[in-house]
Coordinates of C-alpha atoms and ligand atoms in Angstrom, one line a residue:
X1 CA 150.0 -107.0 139.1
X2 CA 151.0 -104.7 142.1
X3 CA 149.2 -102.0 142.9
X4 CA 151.4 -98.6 142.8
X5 CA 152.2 -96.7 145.6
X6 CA 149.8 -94.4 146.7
X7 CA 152.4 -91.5 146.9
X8 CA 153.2 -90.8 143.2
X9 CA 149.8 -90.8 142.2
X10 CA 149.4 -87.3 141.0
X11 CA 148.8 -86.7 137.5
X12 CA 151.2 -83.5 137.6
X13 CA 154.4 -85.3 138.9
X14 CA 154.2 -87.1 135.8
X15 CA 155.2 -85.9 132.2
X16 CA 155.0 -87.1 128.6
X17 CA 158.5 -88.8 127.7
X18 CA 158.0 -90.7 124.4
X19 CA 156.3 -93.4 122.2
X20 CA 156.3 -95.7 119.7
X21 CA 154.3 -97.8 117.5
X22 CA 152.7 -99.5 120.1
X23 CA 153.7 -97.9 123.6
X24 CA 153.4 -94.9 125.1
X25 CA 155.4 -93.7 128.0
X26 CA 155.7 -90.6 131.0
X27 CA 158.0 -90.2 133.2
X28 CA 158.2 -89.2 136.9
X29 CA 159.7 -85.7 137.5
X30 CA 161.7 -86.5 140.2
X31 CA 161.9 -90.3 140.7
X32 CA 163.7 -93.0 138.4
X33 CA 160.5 -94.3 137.3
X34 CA 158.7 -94.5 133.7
X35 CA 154.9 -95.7 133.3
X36 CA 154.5 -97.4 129.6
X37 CA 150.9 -97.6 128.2
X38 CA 149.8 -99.3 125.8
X39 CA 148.2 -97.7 122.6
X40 CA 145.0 -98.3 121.0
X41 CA 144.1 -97.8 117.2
X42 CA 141.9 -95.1 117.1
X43 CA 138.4 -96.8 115.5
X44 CA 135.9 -96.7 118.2
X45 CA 134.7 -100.2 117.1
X46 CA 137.0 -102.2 119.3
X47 CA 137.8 -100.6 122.3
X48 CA 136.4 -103.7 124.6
X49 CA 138.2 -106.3 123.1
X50 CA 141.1 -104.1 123.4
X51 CA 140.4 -103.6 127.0
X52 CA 140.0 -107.1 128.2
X53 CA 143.6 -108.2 126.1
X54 CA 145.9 -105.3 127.5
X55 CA 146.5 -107.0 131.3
X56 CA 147.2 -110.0 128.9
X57 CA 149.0 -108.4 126.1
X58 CA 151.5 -106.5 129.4
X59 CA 152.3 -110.0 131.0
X60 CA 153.0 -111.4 127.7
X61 CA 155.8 -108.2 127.3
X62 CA 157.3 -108.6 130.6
X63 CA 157.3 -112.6 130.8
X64 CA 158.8 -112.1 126.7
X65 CA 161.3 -109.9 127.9
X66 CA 162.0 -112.0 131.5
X67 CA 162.0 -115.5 130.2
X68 CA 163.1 -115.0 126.4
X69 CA 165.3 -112.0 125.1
X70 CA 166.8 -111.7 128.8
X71 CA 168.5 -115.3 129.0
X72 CA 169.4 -114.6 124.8
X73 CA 170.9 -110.8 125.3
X74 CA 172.6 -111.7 128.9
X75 CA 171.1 -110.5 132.2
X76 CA 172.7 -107.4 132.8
X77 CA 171.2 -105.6 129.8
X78 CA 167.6 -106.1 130.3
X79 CA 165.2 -104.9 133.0
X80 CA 161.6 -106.7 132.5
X81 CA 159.7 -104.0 134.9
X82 CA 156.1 -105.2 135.8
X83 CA 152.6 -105.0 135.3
X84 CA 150.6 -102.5 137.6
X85 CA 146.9 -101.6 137.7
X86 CA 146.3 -97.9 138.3
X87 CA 143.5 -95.9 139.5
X88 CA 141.3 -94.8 136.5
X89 CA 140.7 -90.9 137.5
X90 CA 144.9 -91.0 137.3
X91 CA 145.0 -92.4 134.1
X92 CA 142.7 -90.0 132.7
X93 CA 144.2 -86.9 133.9
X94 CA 147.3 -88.1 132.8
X95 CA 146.0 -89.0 129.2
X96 CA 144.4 -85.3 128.7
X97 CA 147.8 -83.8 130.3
X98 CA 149.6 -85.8 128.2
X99 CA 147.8 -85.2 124.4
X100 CA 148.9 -82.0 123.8
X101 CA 152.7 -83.0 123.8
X102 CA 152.2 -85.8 121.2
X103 CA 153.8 -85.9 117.8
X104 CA 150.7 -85.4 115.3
X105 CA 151.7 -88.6 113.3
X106 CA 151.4 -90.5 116.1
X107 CA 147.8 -89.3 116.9
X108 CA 145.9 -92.2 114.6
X109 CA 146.5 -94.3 117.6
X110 CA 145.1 -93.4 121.6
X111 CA 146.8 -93.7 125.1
X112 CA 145.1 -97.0 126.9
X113 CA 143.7 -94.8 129.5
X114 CA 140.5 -97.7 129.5
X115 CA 142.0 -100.6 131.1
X116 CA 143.9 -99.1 134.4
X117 CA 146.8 -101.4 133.2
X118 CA 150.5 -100.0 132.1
X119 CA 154.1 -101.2 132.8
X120 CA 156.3 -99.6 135.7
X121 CA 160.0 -99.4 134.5
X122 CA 163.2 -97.9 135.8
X123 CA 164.3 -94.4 134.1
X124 CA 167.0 -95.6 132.0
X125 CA 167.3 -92.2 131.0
X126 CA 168.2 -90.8 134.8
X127 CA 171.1 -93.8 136.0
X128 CA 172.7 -91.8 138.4
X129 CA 175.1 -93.5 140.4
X130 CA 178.2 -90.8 141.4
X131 CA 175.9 -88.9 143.9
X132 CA 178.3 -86.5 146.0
X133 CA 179.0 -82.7 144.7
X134 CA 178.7 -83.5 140.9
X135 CA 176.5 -81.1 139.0
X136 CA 176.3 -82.0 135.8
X137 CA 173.6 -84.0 134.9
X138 CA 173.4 -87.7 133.2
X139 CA 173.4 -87.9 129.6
X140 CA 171.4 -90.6 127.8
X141 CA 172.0 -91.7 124.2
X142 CA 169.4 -94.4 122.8
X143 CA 169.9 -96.1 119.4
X144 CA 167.9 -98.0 118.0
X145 CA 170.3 -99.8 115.3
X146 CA 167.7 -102.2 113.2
X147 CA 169.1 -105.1 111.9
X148 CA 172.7 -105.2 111.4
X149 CA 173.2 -108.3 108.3
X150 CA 172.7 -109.0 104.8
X151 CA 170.0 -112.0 105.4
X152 CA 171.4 -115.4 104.1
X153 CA 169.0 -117.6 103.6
X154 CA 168.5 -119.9 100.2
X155 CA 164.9 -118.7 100.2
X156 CA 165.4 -115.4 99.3
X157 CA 165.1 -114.9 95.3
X158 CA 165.4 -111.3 95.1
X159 CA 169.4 -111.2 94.0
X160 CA 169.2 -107.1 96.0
X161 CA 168.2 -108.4 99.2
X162 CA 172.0 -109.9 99.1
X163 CA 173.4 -106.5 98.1
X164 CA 171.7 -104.2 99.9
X165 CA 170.4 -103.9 103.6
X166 CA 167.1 -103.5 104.9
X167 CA 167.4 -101.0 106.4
X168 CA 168.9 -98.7 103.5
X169 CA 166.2 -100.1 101.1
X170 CA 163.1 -99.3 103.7
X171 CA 164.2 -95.4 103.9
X172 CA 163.6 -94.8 100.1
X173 CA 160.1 -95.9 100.8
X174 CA 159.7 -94.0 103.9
X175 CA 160.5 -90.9 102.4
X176 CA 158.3 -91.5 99.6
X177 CA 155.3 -92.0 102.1
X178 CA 155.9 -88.6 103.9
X179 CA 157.3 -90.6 106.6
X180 CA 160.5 -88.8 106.8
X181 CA 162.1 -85.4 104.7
X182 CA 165.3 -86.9 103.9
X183 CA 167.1 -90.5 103.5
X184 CA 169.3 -91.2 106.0
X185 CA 173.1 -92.0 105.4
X186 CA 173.0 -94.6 108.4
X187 CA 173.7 -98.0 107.9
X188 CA 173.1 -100.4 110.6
X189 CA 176.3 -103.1 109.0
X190 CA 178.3 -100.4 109.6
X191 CA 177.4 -99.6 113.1
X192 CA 177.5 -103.4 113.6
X193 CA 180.9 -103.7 112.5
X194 CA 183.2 -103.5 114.7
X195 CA 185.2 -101.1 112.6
X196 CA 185.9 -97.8 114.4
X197 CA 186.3 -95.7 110.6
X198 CA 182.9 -97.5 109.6
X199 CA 181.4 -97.3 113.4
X200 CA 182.1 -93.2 113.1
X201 CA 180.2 -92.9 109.9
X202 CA 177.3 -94.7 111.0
X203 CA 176.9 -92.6 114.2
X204 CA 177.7 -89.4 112.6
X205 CA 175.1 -90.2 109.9
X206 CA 172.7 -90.7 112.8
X207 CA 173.4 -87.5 114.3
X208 CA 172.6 -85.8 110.9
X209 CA 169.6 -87.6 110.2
X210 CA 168.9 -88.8 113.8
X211 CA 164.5 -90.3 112.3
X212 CA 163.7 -92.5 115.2
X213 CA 167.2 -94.1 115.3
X214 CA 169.1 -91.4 117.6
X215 CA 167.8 -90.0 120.6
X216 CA 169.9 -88.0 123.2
X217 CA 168.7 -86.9 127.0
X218 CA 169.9 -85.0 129.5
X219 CA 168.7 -85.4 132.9
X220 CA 165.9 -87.4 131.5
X221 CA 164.8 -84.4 129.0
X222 CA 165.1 -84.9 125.1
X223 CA 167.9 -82.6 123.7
X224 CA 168.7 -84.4 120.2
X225 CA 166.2 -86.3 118.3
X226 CA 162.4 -86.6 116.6
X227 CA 159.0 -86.7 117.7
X228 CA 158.2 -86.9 113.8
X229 CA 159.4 -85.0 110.8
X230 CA 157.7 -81.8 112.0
X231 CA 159.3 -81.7 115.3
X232 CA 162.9 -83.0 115.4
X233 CA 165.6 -81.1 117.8
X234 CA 168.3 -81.8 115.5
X235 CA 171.2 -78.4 115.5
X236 CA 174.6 -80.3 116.5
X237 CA 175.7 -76.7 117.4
X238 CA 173.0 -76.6 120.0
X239 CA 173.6 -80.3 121.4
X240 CA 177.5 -79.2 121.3
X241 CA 176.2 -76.3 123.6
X242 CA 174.6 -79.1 125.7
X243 CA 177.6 -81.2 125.6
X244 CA 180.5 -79.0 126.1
X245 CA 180.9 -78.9 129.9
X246 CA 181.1 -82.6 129.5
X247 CA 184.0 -82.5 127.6
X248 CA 185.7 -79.7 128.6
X249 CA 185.3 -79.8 132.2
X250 CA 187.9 -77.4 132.9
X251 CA 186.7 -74.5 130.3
X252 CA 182.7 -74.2 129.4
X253 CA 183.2 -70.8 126.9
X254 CA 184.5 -72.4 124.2
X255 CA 182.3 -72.2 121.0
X256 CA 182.0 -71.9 117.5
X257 CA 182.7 -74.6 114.6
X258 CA 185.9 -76.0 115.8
X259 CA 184.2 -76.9 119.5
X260 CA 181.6 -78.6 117.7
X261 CA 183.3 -80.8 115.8
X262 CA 185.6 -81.6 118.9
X263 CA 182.3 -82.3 121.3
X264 CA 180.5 -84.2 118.3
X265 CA 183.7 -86.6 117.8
X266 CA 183.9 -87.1 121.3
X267 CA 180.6 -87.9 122.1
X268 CA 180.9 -90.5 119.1
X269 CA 184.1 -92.0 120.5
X270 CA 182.5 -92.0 123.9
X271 CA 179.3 -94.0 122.3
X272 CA 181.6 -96.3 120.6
X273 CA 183.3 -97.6 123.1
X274 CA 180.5 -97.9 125.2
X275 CA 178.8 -100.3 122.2
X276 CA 182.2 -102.5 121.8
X277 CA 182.7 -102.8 125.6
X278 CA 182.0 -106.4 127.4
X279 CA 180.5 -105.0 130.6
X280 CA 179.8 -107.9 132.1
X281 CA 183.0 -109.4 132.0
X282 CA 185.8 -107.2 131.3
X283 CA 188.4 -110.2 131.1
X284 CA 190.8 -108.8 128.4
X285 CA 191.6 -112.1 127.4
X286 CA 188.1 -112.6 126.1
X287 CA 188.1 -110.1 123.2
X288 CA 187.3 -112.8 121.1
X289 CA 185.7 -111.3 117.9
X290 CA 182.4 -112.4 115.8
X291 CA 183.1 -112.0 112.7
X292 CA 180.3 -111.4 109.9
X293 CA 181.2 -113.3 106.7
X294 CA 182.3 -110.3 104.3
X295 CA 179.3 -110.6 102.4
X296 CA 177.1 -110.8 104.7
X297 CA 178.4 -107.6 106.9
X298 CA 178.9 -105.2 103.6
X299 CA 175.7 -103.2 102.4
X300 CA 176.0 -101.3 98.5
X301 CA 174.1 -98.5 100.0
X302 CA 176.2 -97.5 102.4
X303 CA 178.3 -94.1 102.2
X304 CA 181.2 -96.2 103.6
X305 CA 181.2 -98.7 100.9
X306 CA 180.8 -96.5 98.1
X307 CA 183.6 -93.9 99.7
X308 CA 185.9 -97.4 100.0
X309 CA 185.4 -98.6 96.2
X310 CA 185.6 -95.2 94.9
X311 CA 189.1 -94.2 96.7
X312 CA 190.5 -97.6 97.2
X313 CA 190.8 -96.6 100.9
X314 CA 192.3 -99.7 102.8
X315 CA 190.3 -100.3 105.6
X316 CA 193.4 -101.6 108.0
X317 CA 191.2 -102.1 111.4
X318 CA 190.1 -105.2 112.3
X319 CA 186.8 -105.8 112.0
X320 CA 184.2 -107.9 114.0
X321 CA 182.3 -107.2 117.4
X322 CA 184.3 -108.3 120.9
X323 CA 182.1 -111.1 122.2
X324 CA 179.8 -109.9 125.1
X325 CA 179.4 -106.4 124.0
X326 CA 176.0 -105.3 123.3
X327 CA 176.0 -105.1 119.7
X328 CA 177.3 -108.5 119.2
X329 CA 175.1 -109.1 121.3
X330 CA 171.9 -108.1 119.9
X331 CA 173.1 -109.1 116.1
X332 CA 173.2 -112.7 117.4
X333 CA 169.8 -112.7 118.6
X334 CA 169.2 -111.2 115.2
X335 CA 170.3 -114.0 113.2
X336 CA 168.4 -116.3 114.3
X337 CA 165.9 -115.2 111.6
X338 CA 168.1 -118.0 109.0
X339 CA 165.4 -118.2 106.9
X340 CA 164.3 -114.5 106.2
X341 CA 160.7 -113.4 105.7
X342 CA 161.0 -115.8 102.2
X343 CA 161.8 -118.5 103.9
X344 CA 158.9 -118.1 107.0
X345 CA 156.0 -117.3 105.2
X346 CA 155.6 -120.6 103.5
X347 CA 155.8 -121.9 107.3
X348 CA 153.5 -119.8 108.3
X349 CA 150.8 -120.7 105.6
X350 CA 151.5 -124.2 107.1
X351 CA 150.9 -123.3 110.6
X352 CA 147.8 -121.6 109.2
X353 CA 146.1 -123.9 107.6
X354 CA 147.0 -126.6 110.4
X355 CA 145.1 -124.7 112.7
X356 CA 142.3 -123.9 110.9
X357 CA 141.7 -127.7 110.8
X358 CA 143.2 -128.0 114.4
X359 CA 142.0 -124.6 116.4
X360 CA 143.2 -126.4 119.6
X361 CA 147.3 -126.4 118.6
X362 CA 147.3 -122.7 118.5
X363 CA 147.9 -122.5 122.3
X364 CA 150.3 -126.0 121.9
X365 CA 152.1 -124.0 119.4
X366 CA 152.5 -121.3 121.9
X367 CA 151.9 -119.0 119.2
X368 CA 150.6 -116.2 121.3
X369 CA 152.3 -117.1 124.5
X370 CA 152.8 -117.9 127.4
X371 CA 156.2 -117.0 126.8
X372 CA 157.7 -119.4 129.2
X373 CA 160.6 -121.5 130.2
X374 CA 159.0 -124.2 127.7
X375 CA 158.3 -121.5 124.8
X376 CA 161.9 -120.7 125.4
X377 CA 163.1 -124.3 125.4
X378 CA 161.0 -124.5 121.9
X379 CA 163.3 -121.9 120.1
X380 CA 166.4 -124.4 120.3
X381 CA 166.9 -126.5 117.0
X382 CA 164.9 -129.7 118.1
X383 CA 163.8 -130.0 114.3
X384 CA 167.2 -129.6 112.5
X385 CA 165.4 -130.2 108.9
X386 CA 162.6 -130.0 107.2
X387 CA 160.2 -133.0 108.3
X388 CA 157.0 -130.9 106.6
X389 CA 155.7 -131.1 110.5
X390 CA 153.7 -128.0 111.7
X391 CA 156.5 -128.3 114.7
X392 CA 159.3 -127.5 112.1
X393 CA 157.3 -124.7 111.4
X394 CA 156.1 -123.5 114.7
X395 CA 159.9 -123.5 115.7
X396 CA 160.9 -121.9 112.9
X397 CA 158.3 -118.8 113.6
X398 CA 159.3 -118.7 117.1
X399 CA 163.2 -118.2 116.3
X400 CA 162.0 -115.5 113.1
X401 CA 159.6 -113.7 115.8
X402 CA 162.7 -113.9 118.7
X403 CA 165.4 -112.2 116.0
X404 CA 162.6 -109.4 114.6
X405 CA 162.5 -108.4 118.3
X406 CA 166.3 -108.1 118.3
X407 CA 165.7 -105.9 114.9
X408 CA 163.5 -103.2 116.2
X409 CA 165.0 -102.9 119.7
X410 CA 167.1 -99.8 121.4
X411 CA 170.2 -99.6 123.6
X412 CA 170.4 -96.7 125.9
X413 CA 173.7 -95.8 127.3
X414 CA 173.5 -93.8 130.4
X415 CA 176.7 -91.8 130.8
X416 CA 177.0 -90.1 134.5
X417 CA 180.2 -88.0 134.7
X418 CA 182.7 -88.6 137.4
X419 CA 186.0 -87.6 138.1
X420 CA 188.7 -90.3 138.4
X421 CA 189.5 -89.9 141.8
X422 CA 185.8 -90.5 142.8
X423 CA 185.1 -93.4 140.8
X424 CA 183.2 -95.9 142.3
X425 CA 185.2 -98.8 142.2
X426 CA 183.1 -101.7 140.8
X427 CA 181.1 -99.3 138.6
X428 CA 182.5 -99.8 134.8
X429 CA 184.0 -96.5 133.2
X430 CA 184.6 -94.8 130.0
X431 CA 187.8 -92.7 129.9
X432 CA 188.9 -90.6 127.4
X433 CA 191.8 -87.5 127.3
X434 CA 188.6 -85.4 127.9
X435 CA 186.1 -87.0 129.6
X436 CA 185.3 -89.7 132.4
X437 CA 181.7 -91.6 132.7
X438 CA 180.3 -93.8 135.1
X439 CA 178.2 -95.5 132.3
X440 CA 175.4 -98.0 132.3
X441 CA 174.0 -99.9 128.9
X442 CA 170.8 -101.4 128.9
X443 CA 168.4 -102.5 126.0
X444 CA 164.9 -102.0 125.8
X445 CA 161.6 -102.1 123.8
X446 CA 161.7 -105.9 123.8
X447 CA 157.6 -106.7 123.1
X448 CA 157.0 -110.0 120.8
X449 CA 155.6 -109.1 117.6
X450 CA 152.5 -110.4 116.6
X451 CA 152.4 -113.9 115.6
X452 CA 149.6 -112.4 112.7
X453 CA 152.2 -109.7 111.5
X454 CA 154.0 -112.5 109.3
X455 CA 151.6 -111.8 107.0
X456 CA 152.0 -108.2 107.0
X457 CA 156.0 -108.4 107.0
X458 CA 156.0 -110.3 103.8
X459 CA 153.9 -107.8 102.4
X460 CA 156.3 -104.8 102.9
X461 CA 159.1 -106.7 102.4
X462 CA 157.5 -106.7 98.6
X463 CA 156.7 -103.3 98.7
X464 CA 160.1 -102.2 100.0
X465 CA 162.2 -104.2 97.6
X466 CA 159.7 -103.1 94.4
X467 CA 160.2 -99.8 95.5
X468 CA 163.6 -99.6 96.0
X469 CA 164.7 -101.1 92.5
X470 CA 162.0 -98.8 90.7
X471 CA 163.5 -95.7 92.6
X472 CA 166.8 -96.5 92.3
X473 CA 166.3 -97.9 88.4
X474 CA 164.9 -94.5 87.9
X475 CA 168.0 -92.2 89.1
X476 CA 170.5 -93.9 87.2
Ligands
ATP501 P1 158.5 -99.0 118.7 O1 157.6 -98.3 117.7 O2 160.0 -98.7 118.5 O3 158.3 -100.5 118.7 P2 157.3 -98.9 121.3 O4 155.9 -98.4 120.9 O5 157.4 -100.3 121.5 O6 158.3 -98.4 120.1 P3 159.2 -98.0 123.3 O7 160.3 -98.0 122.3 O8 159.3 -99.1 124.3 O9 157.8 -98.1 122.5 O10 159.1 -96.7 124.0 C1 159.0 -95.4 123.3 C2 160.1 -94.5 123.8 O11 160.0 -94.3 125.2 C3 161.5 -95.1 123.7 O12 162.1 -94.9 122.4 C4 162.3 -94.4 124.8 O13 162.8 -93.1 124.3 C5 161.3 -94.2 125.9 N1 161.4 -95.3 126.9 C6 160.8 -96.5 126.9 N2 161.1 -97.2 128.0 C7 161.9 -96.4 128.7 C8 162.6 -96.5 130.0 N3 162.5 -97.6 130.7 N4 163.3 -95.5 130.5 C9 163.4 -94.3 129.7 N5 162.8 -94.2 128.6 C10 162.1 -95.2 128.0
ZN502 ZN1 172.7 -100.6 104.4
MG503 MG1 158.3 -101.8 120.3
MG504 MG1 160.9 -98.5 120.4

């Protein structure tokens, strides 16, 4: 790990930005720089063990995101960061500034401020790239668009996990828990579509219902979104007020109904285009399209679906993601889980009780890491069948952990406005009749899950399906 520089070092040029599950992060107030902790469950029991894993459990994130998701999502979209050790007094301070500003359901867990350890990232939220006279700040929009198919695999015996999406099950339970007030409309197969009818209905159902899924910055400071259900920033007529110099440039005092519905369906065609775009490579040749088999890429839940069978509206738009762009993307990485949770968990009772006969092959399974070149070269079908070898099913796991990454991942589009005449040339833009963005897209929050969670996973996976059938049973 590096050292930081001695210079930023001051508890009070830093500032609570956001967490997770697992991470916890602050920005810089001026620079483009973020510092992500880790967290701790709070039980006082196992702090030291804790301690002495996180320098591991941070290279494991960065060489995970460096030498797996970054060759599988393409180069351009991921920034690894690295490890740093920090001065303990710093991390302190920042820990006590910091409490006050958390969400109170994220509280059963504590700030690492033990092990002097965090990652140092860019600012995705600041990308700034037109510098001259511009005075409107960047915008940041992060989604975080779960898992975008119907799974496929033979395993699966429940008949609804064909019909309905994960996703759209999971939120019945998670209102039930007290998790959120309100389902959400969203469904990830629509966002992943490709379709721009079905692609506005999933983002404007995220910008009703925004949960963790929808976040939107300006200048690096939230201004749509949740911390948790008590404290969400969610009035589209207040993020139109945000939004409106952006998209009328020439006129700011428009207001009122009418200039919120224009700045929200910009804003959503702005974010479209953005997701569907092949950055890398904008050769418009290449606009070859992944296609989802229809039944696959069609959820029962969603509003779009059940709007389509009950007016018989055609849906003439082609469909499928442009190869390259970040969706498509990310879905591929997705479906590498083949077998679905059904399929891996008889694997991993294999692997289990291999190494509980064979302690030593848990490290030649890499099944906590490294996450190297060789881990990497392990996820390629070298076993393409069943040979009842704890390989097969090592392999398997690897590919199942690789694609629940991709599922719990966000994008963050960083939108910098410039006028045409100043664009700088090799920078990609978004143009609209309103609008012009220097724009960045990047994807982050790409940690390997737990090789133990398996366990866990099929549990829920239980408990969500049961749930959703009994709910749904229930209403009808
Ligand atoms: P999850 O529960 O989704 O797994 P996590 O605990 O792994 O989350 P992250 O998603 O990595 O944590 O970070 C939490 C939040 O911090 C993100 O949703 C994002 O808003 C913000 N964030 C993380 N990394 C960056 C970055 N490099 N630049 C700007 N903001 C960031
Ligand atoms: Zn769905
Ligand atoms: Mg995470
Ligand atoms: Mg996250």
């Amino acid at each position: 790990g590096t050292v930081m520089e001695v210079k930023y070092l001051d508890a009070n040029e830093w500032k609570y930005h956001g967490e997770g599950n697992r991470s916890l992060v602050v920005s810089h107030v001026q620079h483009c720089q973020v510092l992500r902790f880790l967290k701790f469950p709070n039980e006082r029991s196992q702090p030291n063990q804790a301690l002495e894993e996180a320098p591991r459990r941070l290279r494991n994130i960065v060489d995970f995101s460096k030498h797996v998701m970054k060759l599988l999502l393409g180069d351009t979209f991921v920034q690894p960061g690295e490890v740093i050790q920090l001065p303990l007094d710093f991390v302190r301070q920042l820990a006590m500034k910091i409490q006050p500003e958390r969400p109170g359901s994220r509280c059963n867990k504590v700030m690492d401020a033990f092990s002097g350890y965090a990652l140092c990232l860019p600012d995705l939220t600041k990308f700034q790239t037109c510098h001259r006279i511009e005075k409107r700040p960047p915008l940041c929009i992060e989604i975080k668009p779960k898992c975008g198919f119907i799974p496929f695999s033979t395993h699966i015996t429940k008949d609804v996990k064909h019909r309905v999406c994960r996703y759209c099950m999971h939120q019945h339970l998670k209102v039930a828990n007290g998790k959120w007030k309100r389902i959400s409309k969203y469904c990830p197969l629509d966002l992943f579509s490709g379709n721009k009818q079905r692609m506005y209905i999933a983002l404007k159902s995220l910008l009703q219902e925004p949960q963790n899924n929808l976040k939107i910055f300006k200048n690096g400071e939230l201004i749509f979104g949740c911390k948790d259900d008590q404290d969400c920033l969610m009035d589209l007529n207040e993020l139109a007020n945000h939004l409106k110099a952006y998209f009328f440039p020439a006129n700011g005092v428009v207001s009122g109904p009418q200039c919120t519905r224009t700045v929200i369906s910009e804003l959503i065609h702005v974010i479209t285009i953005a997701l569907v775009s092949n950055i890398n490579n904008c050769k418009p040749g290449d606009m070859k399209r992944i296609i989802v088999s229809e039944e696959r890429s069609h959820c029962e839940a969603s509003h779009f679906c059940k709007e389509v069978l009950r007016n018989g509206i055609h849906v003439v738009e082609n469909s499928g993601l442009p190869r390259g762009c970040v969706l498509s993307r990310i879905l591929q990485v997705q479906m590498l889980d083949m077998m679905d949770i059904d399929g891996i968990y008889p694997l991993y009772l294999r692997v289990q009780q291999h190494i509980e006969e064979f302690p030593t092959d848990r490290t030649r399974l890499h099944l906590d890491g490294p996450y190297n070149e060789s881990f990497y070269e392990s996820l390629s079908d070298s076993h393409s069948q069943d040979d009842e070898t704890v390989d097969y099913a090592a392999q398997k796991i690897h590919q199942y952990r690789v694609a629940t990454t991709a599922k719990d991942c966000s994008v963050m589009i960083a939108l910098s406005p410039c006028p045409l005449e100043e664009w700088p040339e090799p920078s990609p833009i978004i143009q609209t009749s309103r609008a012009c963005f220097v724009y960045s897209v990047s994807i982050l929050d790409l940690d390997p899950k737990p090789y133990e969670n398996i366990a866990h996973q099929y549990k829920l996976d239980g408990k969500i399906i049961n749930f959703y059938l009994q709910n749904t049973r229930a209403k009808k």
